[in-house]
Amino acid sequence: MKSLIRKLREEFGLEIRDEKIIKIALTHTSFKEYNAPINFERLEFLGDSVVNLLVSEYLFKRYPNEKEGELSKKRSYIISEKNLSYLAKKLELNEFILLGKGEELDRGREKERI
């Protein structure tokens, strides 16, 4: 996990104040070793909302004359499961995901949904 934190700081210039949040964000529900009372579905909801907001803000500024319907289509394309999975793999984030043994054996790192 330390190498991911270093990568996020050095390659992307992110300021990370609490490394535990990164670990939680990259923990799959199958990872039973993580014994914290965390509701991953609630975190997923929040994370999806943040991504939605950031992409919406980017598109709003990038296309100042675009109609709402077109902005929505562009946003839907960008935040699609397929595109986010591609981006995560390109950034090599899949190697940092904490998976349970069964999910690991089931090639979970290659799945778009994870």
PDB file of C-alpha atoms in Angstrom:
ATOM      1  CA  MET A   1       0.000   0.000   0.000  1.00  0.00           C
ATOM      2  CA  LYS A   2       2.929   2.321   0.654  1.00  0.00           C
ATOM      3  CA  SER A   3       3.940   2.137  -3.010  1.00  0.00           C
ATOM      4  CA  LEU A   4       0.430   3.224  -4.029  1.00  0.00           C
ATOM      5  CA  ILE A   5       0.547   6.174  -1.645  1.00  0.00           C
ATOM      6  CA  ARG A   6       3.936   7.140  -3.075  1.00  0.00           C
ATOM      7  CA  LYS A   7       2.585   6.774  -6.627  1.00  0.00           C
ATOM      8  CA  LEU A   8      -0.455   8.937  -5.871  1.00  0.00           C
ATOM      9  CA  ARG A   9       1.713  11.614  -4.315  1.00  0.00           C
ATOM     10  CA  GLU A  10       4.568  11.626  -6.836  1.00  0.00           C
ATOM     11  CA  GLU A  11       2.828  10.878 -10.141  1.00  0.00           C
ATOM     12  CA  PHE A  12      -0.482  12.630  -9.531  1.00  0.00           C
ATOM     13  CA  GLY A  13       0.499  15.251  -6.984  1.00  0.00           C
ATOM     14  CA  LEU A  14      -2.242  14.220  -4.579  1.00  0.00           C
ATOM     15  CA  GLU A  15      -2.086  15.316  -0.990  1.00  0.00           C
ATOM     16  CA  ILE A  16      -3.070  12.364   1.162  1.00  0.00           C
ATOM     17  CA  ARG A  17      -3.714  13.197   4.784  1.00  0.00           C
ATOM     18  CA  ASP A  18      -5.103   9.866   5.953  1.00  0.00           C
ATOM     19  CA  GLU A  19      -3.635   6.758   4.321  1.00  0.00           C
ATOM     20  CA  LYS A  20      -6.296   4.564   5.970  1.00  0.00           C
ATOM     21  CA  ILE A  21      -8.918   6.079   3.682  1.00  0.00           C
ATOM     22  CA  ILE A  22      -6.987   4.905   0.616  1.00  0.00           C
ATOM     23  CA  LYS A  23      -6.780   1.398   2.071  1.00  0.00           C
ATOM     24  CA  ILE A  24     -10.508   1.367   2.806  1.00  0.00           C
ATOM     25  CA  ALA A  25     -11.311   2.692  -0.682  1.00  0.00           C
ATOM     26  CA  LEU A  26      -9.337  -0.155  -2.256  1.00  0.00           C
ATOM     27  CA  THR A  27     -10.741  -2.911  -0.033  1.00  0.00           C
ATOM     28  CA  HIS A  28     -13.239  -5.252  -1.681  1.00  0.00           C
ATOM     29  CA  THR A  29     -16.068  -6.644   0.446  1.00  0.00           C
ATOM     30  CA  SER A  30     -14.606 -10.137  -0.057  1.00  0.00           C
ATOM     31  CA  PHE A  31     -11.519  -9.158   1.951  1.00  0.00           C
ATOM     32  CA  LYS A  32     -12.581 -10.715   5.264  1.00  0.00           C
ATOM     33  CA  GLU A  33      -9.281  -9.898   6.934  1.00  0.00           C
ATOM     34  CA  TYR A  34     -10.411  -6.287   7.192  1.00  0.00           C
ATOM     35  CA  ASN A  35     -12.332  -6.466  10.455  1.00  0.00           C
ATOM     36  CA  ALA A  36     -13.687  -2.945  10.622  1.00  0.00           C
ATOM     37  CA  PRO A  37     -17.392  -2.122  10.863  1.00  0.00           C
ATOM     38  CA  ILE A  38     -17.375  -0.416   7.469  1.00  0.00           C
ATOM     39  CA  ASN A  39     -20.344  -0.329   5.140  1.00  0.00           C
ATOM     40  CA  PHE A  40     -18.625  -0.545   1.757  1.00  0.00           C
ATOM     41  CA  GLU A  41     -21.873   0.048  -0.118  1.00  0.00           C
ATOM     42  CA  ARG A  42     -22.297   3.407   1.606  1.00  0.00           C
ATOM     43  CA  LEU A  43     -18.716   4.341   0.744  1.00  0.00           C
ATOM     44  CA  GLU A  44     -19.329   3.266  -2.853  1.00  0.00           C
ATOM     45  CA  PHE A  45     -22.381   5.534  -2.949  1.00  0.00           C
ATOM     46  CA  LEU A  46     -20.321   8.459  -1.682  1.00  0.00           C
ATOM     47  CA  GLY A  47     -17.413   7.725  -4.038  1.00  0.00           C
ATOM     48  CA  ASP A  48     -19.748   7.492  -7.030  1.00  0.00           C
ATOM     49  CA  SER A  49     -21.219  10.861  -6.079  1.00  0.00           C
ATOM     50  CA  VAL A  50     -17.777  12.461  -5.847  1.00  0.00           C
ATOM     51  CA  VAL A  51     -16.722  11.090  -9.248  1.00  0.00           C
ATOM     52  CA  ASN A  52     -20.030  12.270 -10.696  1.00  0.00           C
ATOM     53  CA  LEU A  53     -19.480  15.769  -9.290  1.00  0.00           C
ATOM     54  CA  LEU A  54     -15.880  16.038 -10.513  1.00  0.00           C
ATOM     55  CA  VAL A  55     -16.716  14.865 -14.027  1.00  0.00           C
ATOM     56  CA  SER A  56     -19.776  17.140 -14.143  1.00  0.00           C
ATOM     57  CA  GLU A  57     -17.714  20.147 -13.078  1.00  0.00           C
ATOM     58  CA  TYR A  58     -15.024  19.343 -15.656  1.00  0.00           C
ATOM     59  CA  LEU A  59     -17.564  19.007 -18.483  1.00  0.00           C
ATOM     60  CA  PHE A  60     -19.440  22.137 -17.385  1.00  0.00           C
ATOM     61  CA  LYS A  61     -16.248  24.188 -17.626  1.00  0.00           C
ATOM     62  CA  ARG A  62     -14.849  22.430 -20.717  1.00  0.00           C
ATOM     63  CA  TYR A  63     -18.054  22.818 -22.756  1.00  0.00           C
ATOM     64  CA  PRO A  64     -19.593  26.158 -21.672  1.00  0.00           C
ATOM     65  CA  ASN A  65     -22.118  26.256 -24.532  1.00  0.00           C
ATOM     66  CA  GLU A  66     -23.189  22.598 -24.468  1.00  0.00           C
ATOM     67  CA  LYS A  67     -26.789  21.729 -23.617  1.00  0.00           C
ATOM     68  CA  GLU A  68     -27.572  19.774 -20.452  1.00  0.00           C
ATOM     69  CA  GLY A  69     -28.596  16.661 -22.392  1.00  0.00           C
ATOM     70  CA  GLU A  70     -25.288  16.526 -24.244  1.00  0.00           C
ATOM     71  CA  LEU A  71     -23.327  17.103 -21.042  1.00  0.00           C
ATOM     72  CA  SER A  72     -25.234  14.212 -19.446  1.00  0.00           C
ATOM     73  CA  LYS A  73     -24.383  11.914 -22.369  1.00  0.00           C
ATOM     74  CA  LYS A  74     -20.708  12.829 -22.146  1.00  0.00           C
ATOM     75  CA  ARG A  75     -20.700  12.288 -18.383  1.00  0.00           C
ATOM     76  CA  SER A  76     -22.415   8.911 -18.712  1.00  0.00           C
ATOM     77  CA  TYR A  77     -19.807   7.812 -21.227  1.00  0.00           C
ATOM     78  CA  ILE A  78     -16.878   8.966 -19.077  1.00  0.00           C
ATOM     79  CA  ILE A  79     -18.096   7.388 -15.841  1.00  0.00           C
ATOM     80  CA  SER A  80     -19.234   4.138 -17.429  1.00  0.00           C
ATOM     81  CA  GLU A  81     -18.024   0.966 -15.755  1.00  0.00           C
ATOM     82  CA  LYS A  82     -16.033   0.090 -18.869  1.00  0.00           C
ATOM     83  CA  ASN A  83     -14.157   3.423 -18.978  1.00  0.00           C
ATOM     84  CA  LEU A  84     -13.465   3.609 -15.245  1.00  0.00           C
ATOM     85  CA  SER A  85     -12.218   0.015 -15.303  1.00  0.00           C
ATOM     86  CA  TYR A  86      -9.933   0.842 -18.224  1.00  0.00           C
ATOM     87  CA  LEU A  87      -8.593   3.902 -16.425  1.00  0.00           C
ATOM     88  CA  ALA A  88      -7.998   1.980 -13.186  1.00  0.00           C
ATOM     89  CA  LYS A  89      -6.062  -0.696 -15.092  1.00  0.00           C
ATOM     90  CA  LYS A  90      -4.075   1.905 -17.021  1.00  0.00           C
ATOM     91  CA  LEU A  91      -3.133   3.551 -13.710  1.00  0.00           C
ATOM     92  CA  GLU A  92      -2.389   0.058 -12.350  1.00  0.00           C
ATOM     93  CA  LEU A  93      -4.750   0.546  -9.431  1.00  0.00           C
ATOM     94  CA  ASN A  94      -5.980  -3.043  -9.756  1.00  0.00           C
ATOM     95  CA  GLU A  95      -2.692  -4.325  -8.322  1.00  0.00           C
ATOM     96  CA  PHE A  96      -3.423  -2.488  -5.059  1.00  0.00           C
ATOM     97  CA  ILE A  97      -6.974  -3.767  -4.478  1.00  0.00           C
ATOM     98  CA  LEU A  98      -7.365  -5.897  -1.358  1.00  0.00           C
ATOM     99  CA  LEU A  99      -9.358  -8.981  -2.359  1.00  0.00           C
ATOM    100  CA  GLY A 100     -10.474 -12.044  -0.460  1.00  0.00           C
ATOM    101  CA  LYS A 101      -8.867 -15.362  -1.372  1.00  0.00           C
ATOM    102  CA  GLY A 102     -11.892 -16.581  -3.329  1.00  0.00           C
ATOM    103  CA  GLU A 103     -12.173 -13.390  -5.362  1.00  0.00           C
ATOM    104  CA  GLU A 104      -8.431 -13.479  -5.988  1.00  0.00           C
ATOM    105  CA  LEU A 105      -8.704 -17.058  -7.301  1.00  0.00           C
ATOM    106  CA  ASP A 106     -11.669 -15.983  -9.431  1.00  0.00           C
ATOM    107  CA  ARG A 107      -9.419 -13.422 -11.172  1.00  0.00           C
ATOM    108  CA  GLY A 108     -11.124 -10.496  -9.466  1.00  0.00           C
ATOM    109  CA  ARG A 109      -8.394  -8.044 -10.457  1.00  0.00           C
ATOM    110  CA  GLU A 110      -9.381  -8.464 -14.094  1.00  0.00           C
ATOM    111  CA  LYS A 111     -13.108  -7.867 -13.573  1.00  0.00           C
ATOM    112  CA  GLU A 112     -14.571  -4.551 -14.693  1.00  0.00           C
ATOM    113  CA  ARG A 113     -16.970  -4.419 -11.743  1.00  0.00           C
ATOM    114  CA  ILE A 114     -14.177  -4.524  -9.183  1.00  0.00           C
TER     115      ILE A 114
END
